Amino acid sequence: MRYSNDMQPVITLTSGPVNAYPDVLRGLGRVVLYDYDPAFQLFYEELVAKTQKVMGLSTRPLIMQGEPVLGLEAAAASLIATEDTVLNLASGVYGKGFGYWAARYTGNELHEIEVPYNEAIDPQAVAEMLRQHPEISVVCACHHDTPSGTINPINEIGAIVAEHGAYLIVDAVSSFGGMQTSPDACKADLYVTGPNKCLGAPPGLTMVGVSDRAWTKMKANERAPRASMLSILDWENAWSHKEPFPFTPSVAELNGYDVALDLYLEEGPENVWARHDLTARATRAGIKAMGLELWAADETIASPTTTTIRTPDGLDEQAIRDEARARYGVVFSSGRGETAGKLTRIGHMGPTAQPIYAIAGLTAYAGALNALGRKVDAGAGLAAAMAVIDAAN
Amino acid sequence: MRYSNDMQPVITLTSGPVNAYPDVLRGLGRVVLYDYDPAFQLFYEELVAKTQKVMGLSTRPLIMQGEPVLGLEAAAASLIATEDTVLNLASGVYGKGFGYWAARYTGNELHEIEVPYNEAIDPQAVAEMLRQHPEISVVCACHHDTPSGTINPINEIGAIVAEHGAYLIVDAVSSFGGMQTSPDACKADLYVTGPNKCLGAPPGLTMVGVSDRAWTKMKANERAPRASMLSILDWENAWSHKEPFPFTPSVAELNGYDVALDLYLEEGPENVWARHDLTARATRAGIKAMGLELWAADETIASPTTTTIRTPDGLDEQAIRDEARARYGVVFSSGRGETAGKLTRIGHMGPTAQPIYAIAGLTAYAGALNALGRKVDAGAGLAAAMAVIDAAN
Amino acid sequence: MRYSNDMQPVITLTSGPVNAYPDVLRGLGRVVLYDYDPAFQLFYEELVAKTQKVMGLSTRPLIMQGEPVLGLEAAAASLIATEDTVLNLASGVYGKGFGYWAARYTGNELHEIEVPYNEAIDPQAVAEMLRQHPEISVVCACHHDTPSGTINPINEIGAIVAEHGAYLIVDAVSSFGGMQTSPDACKADLYVTGPNKCLGAPPGLTMVGVSDRAWTKMKANERAPRASMLSILDWENAWSHKEPFPFTPSVAELNGYDVALDLYLEEGPENVWARHDLTARATRAGIKAMGLELWAADETIASPTTTTIRTPDGLDEQAIRDEARARYGVVFSSGRGETAGKLTRIGHMGPTAQPIYAIAGLTAYAGALNALGRKVDAGAGLAAAMAVIDAAN
Amino acid sequence: MRYSNDMQPVITLTSGPVNAYPDVLRGLGRVVLYDYDPAFQLFYEELVAKTQKVMGLSTRPLIMQGEPVLGLEAAAASLIATEDTVLNLASGVYGKGFGYWAARYTGNELHEIEVPYNEAIDPQAVAEMLRQHPEISVVCACHHDTPSGTINPINEIGAIVAEHGAYLIVDAVSSFGGMQTSPDACKADLYVTGPNKCLGAPPGLTMVGVSDRAWTKMKANERAPRASMLSILDWENAWSHKEPFPFTPSVAELNGYDVALDLYLEEGPENVWARHDLTARATRAGIKAMGLELWAADETIASPTTTTIRTPDGLDEQAIRDEARARYGVVFSSGRGETAGKLTRIGHMGPTAQPIYAIAGLTAYAGALNALGRKVDAGAGLAAAMAVIDAAN
């Protein structure tokens, strides 16, 4: 039997969207209240407070009404003024991509530290660049560059940037909720994340941590979007049940997101992080035991929320994913841009960050290789993954 | 007993968001597929085709990933080039508001026809303006100016604009799906609407009808947003199951929207329009029979999807809505901007476009007036509404 | 427009099933756990404890896996032994009907007090009967005889029965949750109710309050069902997370029921009862103001969860309900058995026990009469109902 | 990390209840209609017709309002008259158990063919018994004796019984929908099954195929339950939208069941059976490759919907399931009665009848054994299972 393209897969092990938690899916179907109804406005105020708690923030965060690309674009557009000098850190396709937005808003040349897309940014390189370019006023960093499955040392980078005095924009979309990270810990001025990765909710919202000085800087930026879908500033006071919304918020998404936050808090963030980490470690152990190669140059930078596997020589990466889906009903993510074709990604996010899904992912990946004539010892891989899981018990 | 602010109301009779159809609410909870999964890409292609059918369009429409303000802002940003001369038609707060976006993108002075916010635009005034200003290249019109509850003769306006040769941007957000209107019928180049009003889905998406020449014009517009949340152009080919999405679409919203389209087609658009119309007519009859005044200067321009009632002299409009909610659990919309305080809106949209809700709305409105010391003959109002309903039987 | 038979109605104002609360509907869709899974067994134990709290019981109640006819039949079959002499109290079709079950299990002649089906049982008549027949060992009473919409003075009856020493079986299916009543207050030995009336959950479960001496009596009854769907005894220990279930419980129903209990406790039983009472009072006021006749001989025995209206002379009762549904999309209950044709029932249960639905019900009923040529002053009826609602504010 | 008892498991691989299909879970939350509403009555009539189609029946089936133990008990109570002589076929705990019900209703001695609970009934033994006892008028057989995971040759048995002229009662609860079987194919007079196993709906309903002559026999049986929850006869005409229901049907269960039938028909029964079969075969291959023993004496009688594994000597069966759940979040079924402790069951039913879940099940089972000190070669087991899956591609 094969799962045809028009059949739904059995298990989605991607780097997002992943399927949402069942409770979140049902939460999406709560009654749609009028956004000006007092019950809704009170709900929204509580939701912002809950978001602050979940993000471990000392300041009030913002919920934006679109998936995190909205928040990222808005961050660049709002914080980066013409007179700013920007340093962009690129260790992957998403970090690199943010530079294009940054370049759009700065009036000066964009500085960039770029490393091979299977490596992480060296904080000392950032320190050195800032020493050489004291004019740098904004630094942009991607915590988890999803198309590479690699983690940058964001807290170390943040400390250096803070000492320098520059503003820091952090893309933590696919790390937040799946590992220990917070806006305060990395001293981010704008910290962009979303509910549609490790929190296990559908795509459609962005959460933004905003430092006090970021609010000041954005307000002073004449070109920061206002009266616009892209605006951060418009939403400054929307948290209050006494204030109107700039436009109709995505009520159903907020309803689902509320459940996702509750689940996260009830399970306990440390517990959630632990199962992401364990699932990723089991997956990596299995991959290595099958004689395959992790994409990350060094396993210490491998993401706990996504495992990236270098495409074995001579194989078509899409064919691997196609076979895994057709034979086992398991869906993986491909690379993006420069990493496309070079790697396959097995996501461990939210509801799929469970060790048993490491087994499912390894099986489907190994089965696909075998089907394509590249014989690997699947049994050895699975046994290695099981050993990791059992050791954590 | 009173419904306190933190209790959910019983019936939401607003101009949107309204509660979604139960089937739509459940549809939101469908499995979240990976956006690159072939099953999802096929679903999306079919969804665009279904949207085209529902919109009665000769060209392929666009689905944008945010509630209709996104589509409206994107329409202005994409279509209006610096060299364009724009005529904005303002018969209410939303029409007027669009002019601010239009003015942002044109390099020329904005022309505007503005009428009192309880009247409609006269097509002959448009014709005259176009005669006087042959340089006008873009006309912007709001079909149903929701904060006024009034309908503009959009097909007549469209015919005049088409003859002139200008491009036409139409805001049909709160009329489409509740009455007979289509992009082709009004010859719109960009026709912006959404699922969160008369289609009975939650807010979070925009549908945009795009004429062939609008695509050409937008592509030629160097300042049209690209690589942006605001971009229409980025999504031109996203309908195809073979093409990637510019960014992750709002999967859950699309799942709910799909159900809303099915419901609309199954019930039959004419039947849907008929119950919107009947509910509005019954409501208006009731209002008049209670000696109250409709906001619309002429009942022929009163919207079938929203009934606006002029606030009786001496009463605080918010107090009316507060009492209606506290005593009867029924929520209405207020005015907006210039109409705020001057009128109350009873919405008839999607699941609430049922004659029995005309009775509920009239009861709560009359009950609130009575509670505030303005005695009206509720019984007479309800009997008049019932007479309209019975006559339609 | 008319709502055809294959279209769903807009509002269901029946005496059950009523539509469930939206939160309950979503609760039905929780993950289905294996009944032997420890998480499920713990859930079930907590659910029984929550049921006890909701029922205000001093003993542990039972949840049975079928709608309340199961519990009623099981009560008769389990408690009534061959040697018992039974007194059945019949003030309506359901009370009368229970007598057929009672007669099936007793080996002696059934005693019965029967009053016209628009009246209530007089506790003194019960006392007198018990005096005359000291051998009566079991008394059966229906608290709210739904097909009549009348309430029996169950606490007074219970006190008399208790003094006599007989066992008391109470059918409180359609009263519990909508008014103040509890097994302990009426000294019931078996008190049968369900979640599908005033608790706003779907039909499929029964809750049974069981006194300690009822357990003893049932165990001593050799003919009490065992190893049977009809068995109460089989479930004695099923509440414990350490004990197996006699057969697979209805997991989804239990999931929905759990939400219904939470809603009831969160809103506060007194608040729930108050809105049932107010809705019923408003409905009765409206009926009377239209010159129509309540079925109940005395309004003091009219149920707060169902209003019964005597069919106006010369009209076909089904035609009334048909017109109400076709014109207004509002569904009522008919009578049953002897009351069929003679009355129409407007239910006020769970989600429909809201005053605004009194208005909807009166409108549809009056509109139907008018359509059938029996002109009533609907306006007067609605105004009277509003006066009751406003007075309660 | 360990999954504690109060945490929900990740994957439920039991012999039922299994988790329902996501679409079914959402279907449970459809609007609850009044059972006398014409829209509901039409729905019910169509649902019975759809059931007939799904069951491949030449006669109209019955839907009963309780999980299949209700149908089984009702079958015995309704069909078996005092004067009947019954042959019960027992190849496992459930078949044996049915004999207790049969003995309750027959006035004659119960005949029984009992084989070890890891074997199947030999049709020739049935033929021989019928030859010896021409007075046998009712034969009772269990198609899939779930606590053993073994299949009886029901079509062969049915042919022999039919030739003899006896009535045949078949328990097909856990086979129907997961393999090719139908009431007509095995010539069953009463064929009891349910939606809560291979159809992937929750427990709460029974479907009963009834032959014409079974109706006649039940009607002639004075002791057949009437006016009872246990009655089949009461429901004879309930299929018709013109007839009342004997009592309120379980509306929500029916709503979910309707979706389950649609899914089954859309996927195609053959496709559904194929994935049950493949999942079971992969599981068995894995078990054997790990050096473990299947419970079934002969693999040809192993069920495609449940794989039973003999408990390795010296291990506590519950400890195996506890470890599988605690380490991997995977839940299995234990044995029942005589098979309790001797075997573990991995279910392949409905949504879990997917080959990837064979891998998950084998992993958790092997991991549990390893944790308990019984080292097995999990890798070899998984590789063997993958080979079966790949071979089916």
mmCIF file of C-alpha atoms in Angstrom, chain D residues 1-215:
data_model
loop_
_atom_site.group_PDB
_atom_site.id
_atom_site.type_symbol
_atom_site.label_atom_id
_atom_site.label_comp_id
_atom_site.label_asym_id
_atom_site.label_seq_id
_atom_site.Cartn_x
_atom_site.Cartn_y
_atom_site.Cartn_z
ATOM 1 C CA MET D 1 11.374 11.014 31.254
ATOM 2 C CA ARG D 2 8.444 8.810 32.143
ATOM 3 C CA TYR D 3 4.817 9.183 31.252
ATOM 4 C CA SER D 4 3.065 9.178 34.575
ATOM 5 C CA ASN D 5 -0.319 7.597 35.108
ATOM 6 C CA ASP D 6 -2.095 10.910 35.096
ATOM 7 C CA MET D 7 -0.549 12.006 31.800
ATOM 8 C CA GLN D 8 -2.268 11.048 28.611
ATOM 9 C CA PRO D 9 -0.400 8.475 26.584
ATOM 10 C CA VAL D 10 0.948 9.372 23.145
ATOM 11 C CA ILE D 11 -0.387 6.443 21.166
ATOM 12 C CA THR D 12 -3.168 4.046 22.125
ATOM 13 C CA LEU D 13 -2.646 0.667 20.475
ATOM 14 C CA THR D 14 -5.363 -1.277 22.182
ATOM 15 C CA SER D 15 -8.116 -3.588 21.066
ATOM 16 C CA GLY D 16 -10.622 -0.883 21.792
ATOM 17 C CA PRO D 17 -11.523 1.668 22.681
ATOM 18 C CA VAL D 18 -8.995 3.179 20.348
ATOM 19 C CA ASN D 19 -8.883 6.863 19.743
ATOM 20 C CA ALA D 20 -11.405 7.876 17.117
ATOM 21 C CA TYR D 21 -10.496 9.390 13.765
ATOM 22 C CA PRO D 22 -10.084 13.163 14.117
ATOM 23 C CA ASP D 23 -13.001 13.732 11.748
ATOM 24 C CA VAL D 24 -15.179 11.507 13.911
ATOM 25 C CA LEU D 25 -14.160 13.359 17.057
ATOM 26 C CA ARG D 26 -15.261 16.587 15.439
ATOM 27 C CA GLY D 27 -18.415 14.962 14.143
ATOM 28 C CA LEU D 28 -19.431 14.205 17.720
ATOM 29 C CA GLY D 29 -19.699 17.940 18.238
ATOM 30 C CA ARG D 30 -22.336 18.580 15.605
ATOM 31 C CA VAL D 31 -25.441 20.394 16.734
ATOM 32 C CA VAL D 32 -27.642 18.168 18.898
ATOM 33 C CA LEU D 33 -31.020 18.077 17.218
ATOM 34 C CA TYR D 34 -34.254 17.180 18.937
ATOM 35 C CA ASP D 35 -34.927 13.542 18.167
ATOM 36 C CA TYR D 36 -38.416 14.327 16.899
ATOM 37 C CA ASP D 37 -37.212 17.114 14.664
ATOM 38 C CA PRO D 38 -37.893 16.167 11.043
ATOM 39 C CA ALA D 39 -34.313 16.963 10.085
ATOM 40 C CA PHE D 40 -33.100 14.491 12.688
ATOM 41 C CA GLN D 41 -35.598 11.840 11.710
ATOM 42 C CA LEU D 42 -34.531 12.124 8.080
ATOM 43 C CA PHE D 43 -30.899 11.951 9.149
ATOM 44 C CA TYR D 44 -31.590 8.799 11.141
ATOM 45 C CA GLU D 45 -33.360 7.121 8.261
ATOM 46 C CA GLU D 46 -30.398 7.857 6.020
ATOM 47 C CA LEU D 47 -28.025 6.645 8.691
ATOM 48 C CA VAL D 48 -29.738 3.283 8.860
ATOM 49 C CA ALA D 49 -29.569 3.036 5.077
ATOM 50 C CA LYS D 50 -25.882 3.925 5.161
ATOM 51 C CA THR D 51 -25.334 1.298 7.835
ATOM 52 C CA GLN D 52 -26.995 -1.285 5.636
ATOM 53 C CA LYS D 53 -24.661 -0.347 2.794
ATOM 54 C CA VAL D 54 -21.591 -0.508 5.001
ATOM 55 C CA MET D 55 -22.632 -3.864 6.430
ATOM 56 C CA GLY D 56 -23.339 -5.230 2.974
ATOM 57 C CA LEU D 57 -26.727 -6.360 4.186
ATOM 58 C CA SER D 58 -29.762 -7.489 2.261
ATOM 59 C CA THR D 59 -32.012 -6.561 5.183
ATOM 60 C CA ARG D 60 -32.342 -3.391 7.182
ATOM 61 C CA PRO D 61 -30.029 -3.270 10.209
ATOM 62 C CA LEU D 62 -30.686 -1.859 13.628
ATOM 63 C CA ILE D 63 -28.748 0.721 15.561
ATOM 64 C CA MET D 64 -28.887 0.222 19.316
ATOM 65 C CA GLN D 65 -28.117 2.920 21.868
ATOM 66 C CA GLY D 66 -25.311 1.377 23.839
ATOM 67 C CA GLU D 67 -21.939 -0.195 23.207
ATOM 68 C CA PRO D 68 -21.978 -3.715 21.748
ATOM 69 C CA VAL D 69 -22.462 -5.570 25.042
ATOM 70 C CA LEU D 70 -25.959 -4.161 24.823
ATOM 71 C CA GLY D 71 -26.438 -5.684 21.398
ATOM 72 C CA LEU D 72 -24.985 -9.005 22.470
ATOM 73 C CA GLU D 73 -27.089 -9.292 25.583
ATOM 74 C CA ALA D 74 -30.150 -8.149 23.655
ATOM 75 C CA ALA D 75 -29.459 -10.715 20.958
ATOM 76 C CA ALA D 76 -29.412 -13.550 23.472
ATOM 77 C CA ALA D 77 -32.432 -12.216 25.303
ATOM 78 C CA SER D 78 -34.463 -11.629 22.174
ATOM 79 C CA LEU D 79 -33.694 -14.594 19.995
ATOM 80 C CA ILE D 80 -33.214 -17.418 22.465
ATOM 81 C CA ALA D 81 -36.549 -18.719 23.659
ATOM 82 C CA THR D 82 -37.078 -21.126 26.530
ATOM 83 C CA GLU D 83 -37.659 -23.982 24.143
ATOM 84 C CA ASP D 84 -34.458 -23.391 22.176
ATOM 85 C CA THR D 85 -31.461 -25.647 22.380
ATOM 86 C CA VAL D 86 -28.303 -23.657 22.051
ATOM 87 C CA LEU D 87 -24.828 -24.499 20.879
ATOM 88 C CA ASN D 88 -22.211 -22.029 22.006
ATOM 89 C CA LEU D 89 -18.800 -21.953 20.360
ATOM 90 C CA ALA D 90 -16.003 -20.897 22.696
ATOM 91 C CA SER D 91 -12.501 -20.282 21.445
ATOM 92 C CA GLY D 92 -11.844 -17.497 23.886
ATOM 93 C CA VAL D 93 -13.103 -15.453 26.763
ATOM 94 C CA TYR D 94 -15.724 -13.549 24.818
ATOM 95 C CA GLY D 95 -17.152 -16.610 23.087
ATOM 96 C CA LYS D 96 -17.225 -18.405 26.413
ATOM 97 C CA GLY D 97 -18.878 -15.415 28.041
ATOM 98 C CA PHE D 98 -21.684 -15.330 25.530
ATOM 99 C CA GLY D 99 -22.611 -18.796 26.704
ATOM 100 C CA TYR D 100 -23.557 -17.402 30.105
ATOM 101 C CA TRP D 101 -26.109 -15.143 28.493
ATOM 102 C CA ALA D 102 -27.319 -17.965 26.269
ATOM 103 C CA ALA D 103 -27.766 -20.241 29.281
ATOM 104 C CA ARG D 104 -29.830 -17.550 30.957
ATOM 105 C CA TYR D 105 -32.486 -17.633 28.271
ATOM 106 C CA THR D 106 -32.665 -21.221 27.089
ATOM 107 C CA GLY D 107 -34.680 -23.652 29.108
ATOM 108 C CA ASN D 108 -32.482 -26.527 27.965
ATOM 109 C CA GLU D 109 -28.934 -27.571 28.637
ATOM 110 C CA LEU D 110 -26.339 -25.494 26.838
ATOM 111 C CA HIS D 111 -24.152 -27.328 24.395
ATOM 112 C CA GLU D 112 -20.714 -25.969 23.919
ATOM 113 C CA ILE D 113 -17.677 -26.604 21.779
ATOM 114 C CA GLU D 114 -14.703 -25.217 23.556
ATOM 115 C CA VAL D 115 -11.153 -25.219 22.244
ATOM 116 C CA PRO D 116 -7.984 -23.891 23.829
ATOM 117 C CA TYR D 117 -8.065 -20.138 23.751
ATOM 118 C CA ASN D 118 -5.268 -19.862 21.246
ATOM 119 C CA GLU D 119 -7.037 -22.022 18.710
ATOM 120 C CA ALA D 120 -10.027 -21.616 16.438
ATOM 121 C CA ILE D 121 -13.269 -23.521 16.185
ATOM 122 C CA ASP D 122 -13.149 -26.315 13.631
ATOM 123 C CA PRO D 123 -16.221 -26.131 11.387
ATOM 124 C CA GLN D 124 -16.270 -29.884 11.149
ATOM 125 C CA ALA D 125 -16.662 -30.089 14.910
ATOM 126 C CA VAL D 126 -19.699 -27.878 14.566
ATOM 127 C CA ALA D 127 -21.080 -30.069 11.833
ATOM 128 C CA GLU D 128 -20.518 -33.122 13.956
ATOM 129 C CA MET D 129 -22.178 -31.581 16.995
ATOM 130 C CA LEU D 130 -25.200 -30.599 14.927
ATOM 131 C CA ARG D 131 -25.424 -34.111 13.566
ATOM 132 C CA GLN D 132 -25.375 -35.481 17.073
ATOM 133 C CA HIS D 133 -27.849 -32.928 18.350
ATOM 134 C CA PRO D 134 -30.428 -32.251 15.687
ATOM 135 C CA GLU D 135 -32.438 -30.396 18.320
ATOM 136 C CA ILE D 136 -29.948 -27.536 18.362
ATOM 137 C CA SER D 137 -31.875 -24.503 17.177
ATOM 138 C CA VAL D 138 -29.510 -21.635 17.928
ATOM 139 C CA VAL D 139 -25.751 -21.434 17.445
ATOM 140 C CA CYS D 140 -23.657 -18.642 18.949
ATOM 141 C CA ALA D 141 -20.232 -17.767 17.598
ATOM 142 C CA CYS D 142 -17.633 -15.119 18.143
ATOM 143 C CA HIS D 143 -15.855 -14.134 14.943
ATOM 144 C CA HIS D 144 -12.840 -12.456 16.488
ATOM 145 C CA ASP D 145 -12.318 -13.447 20.081
ATOM 146 C CA THR D 146 -10.553 -10.262 21.030
ATOM 147 C CA PRO D 147 -8.902 -11.383 24.285
ATOM 148 C CA SER D 148 -7.165 -14.047 22.213
ATOM 149 C CA GLY D 149 -6.662 -12.139 18.988
ATOM 150 C CA THR D 150 -7.866 -15.133 17.013
ATOM 151 C CA ILE D 151 -10.338 -15.475 14.173
ATOM 152 C CA ASN D 152 -12.918 -18.183 13.762
ATOM 153 C CA PRO D 153 -13.881 -19.376 10.247
ATOM 154 C CA ILE D 154 -17.251 -17.781 10.543
ATOM 155 C CA ASN D 155 -18.374 -18.148 6.919
ATOM 156 C CA GLU D 156 -17.715 -21.891 6.978
ATOM 157 C CA ILE D 157 -19.431 -22.234 10.328
ATOM 158 C CA GLY D 158 -22.339 -20.163 9.068
ATOM 159 C CA ALA D 159 -22.811 -22.361 6.035
ATOM 160 C CA ILE D 160 -22.976 -25.459 8.212
ATOM 161 C CA VAL D 161 -25.410 -23.885 10.640
ATOM 162 C CA ALA D 162 -27.586 -22.678 7.804
ATOM 163 C CA GLU D 163 -27.710 -26.130 6.290
ATOM 164 C CA HIS D 164 -28.769 -27.452 9.643
ATOM 165 C CA GLY D 165 -31.431 -24.822 9.845
ATOM 166 C CA ALA D 166 -30.433 -23.357 13.217
ATOM 167 C CA TYR D 167 -30.312 -19.669 13.908
ATOM 168 C CA LEU D 168 -26.883 -18.104 14.106
ATOM 169 C CA ILE D 169 -25.849 -15.274 16.413
ATOM 170 C CA VAL D 170 -22.468 -13.781 15.527
ATOM 171 C CA ASP D 171 -20.342 -11.469 17.617
ATOM 172 C CA ALA D 172 -18.323 -9.548 15.024
ATOM 173 C CA VAL D 173 -17.664 -6.559 17.216
ATOM 174 C CA SER D 174 -13.928 -6.376 16.771
ATOM 175 C CA SER D 175 -13.565 -7.816 13.292
ATOM 176 C CA PHE D 176 -16.160 -5.936 11.306
ATOM 177 C CA GLY D 177 -14.683 -2.991 9.461
ATOM 178 C CA GLY D 178 -11.146 -4.299 9.793
ATOM 179 C CA MET D 179 -11.423 -7.319 7.514
ATOM 180 C CA GLN D 180 -13.819 -8.789 5.008
ATOM 181 C CA THR D 181 -16.851 -9.994 6.907
ATOM 182 C CA SER D 182 -20.560 -9.401 6.595
ATOM 183 C CA PRO D 183 -23.771 -10.783 8.035
ATOM 184 C CA ASP D 184 -24.861 -12.127 4.683
ATOM 185 C CA ALA D 185 -21.548 -13.868 3.995
ATOM 186 C CA CYS D 186 -21.775 -15.849 7.225
ATOM 187 C CA LYS D 187 -25.542 -16.242 7.013
ATOM 188 C CA ALA D 188 -25.980 -14.735 10.471
ATOM 189 C CA ASP D 189 -29.450 -14.200 11.833
ATOM 190 C CA LEU D 190 -28.226 -11.677 14.366
ATOM 191 C CA TYR D 191 -24.853 -10.140 13.619
ATOM 192 C CA VAL D 192 -23.678 -7.791 16.318
ATOM 193 C CA THR D 193 -20.957 -5.241 15.797
ATOM 194 C CA GLY D 194 -20.148 -1.679 16.715
ATOM 195 C CA PRO D 195 -18.489 1.484 15.567
ATOM 196 C CA ASN D 196 -15.944 1.612 18.374
ATOM 197 C CA LYS D 197 -13.387 -0.812 17.054
ATOM 198 C CA CYS D 198 -12.293 -0.879 13.420
ATOM 199 C CA LEU D 199 -14.604 1.928 12.298
ATOM 200 C CA GLY D 200 -12.741 4.305 14.576
ATOM 201 C CA ALA D 201 -15.658 5.840 16.466
ATOM 202 C CA PRO D 202 -16.122 5.982 20.229
ATOM 203 C CA PRO D 203 -18.023 3.329 22.182
ATOM 204 C CA GLY D 204 -21.730 3.946 22.702
ATOM 205 C CA LEU D 205 -23.617 2.262 19.869
ATOM 206 C CA THR D 206 -24.269 -1.186 18.477
ATOM 207 C CA MET D 207 -25.159 -2.175 14.966
ATOM 208 C CA VAL D 208 -27.187 -5.358 14.547
ATOM 209 C CA GLY D 209 -27.816 -7.173 11.304
ATOM 210 C CA VAL D 210 -31.133 -8.988 11.568
ATOM 211 C CA SER D 211 -32.405 -11.629 9.168
ATOM 212 C CA ASP D 212 -36.065 -11.727 8.230
ATOM 213 C CA ARG D 213 -36.571 -14.979 10.034
ATOM 214 C CA ALA D 214 -34.874 -13.588 13.139
ATOM 215 C CA TRP D 215 -37.531 -10.856 13.272
#
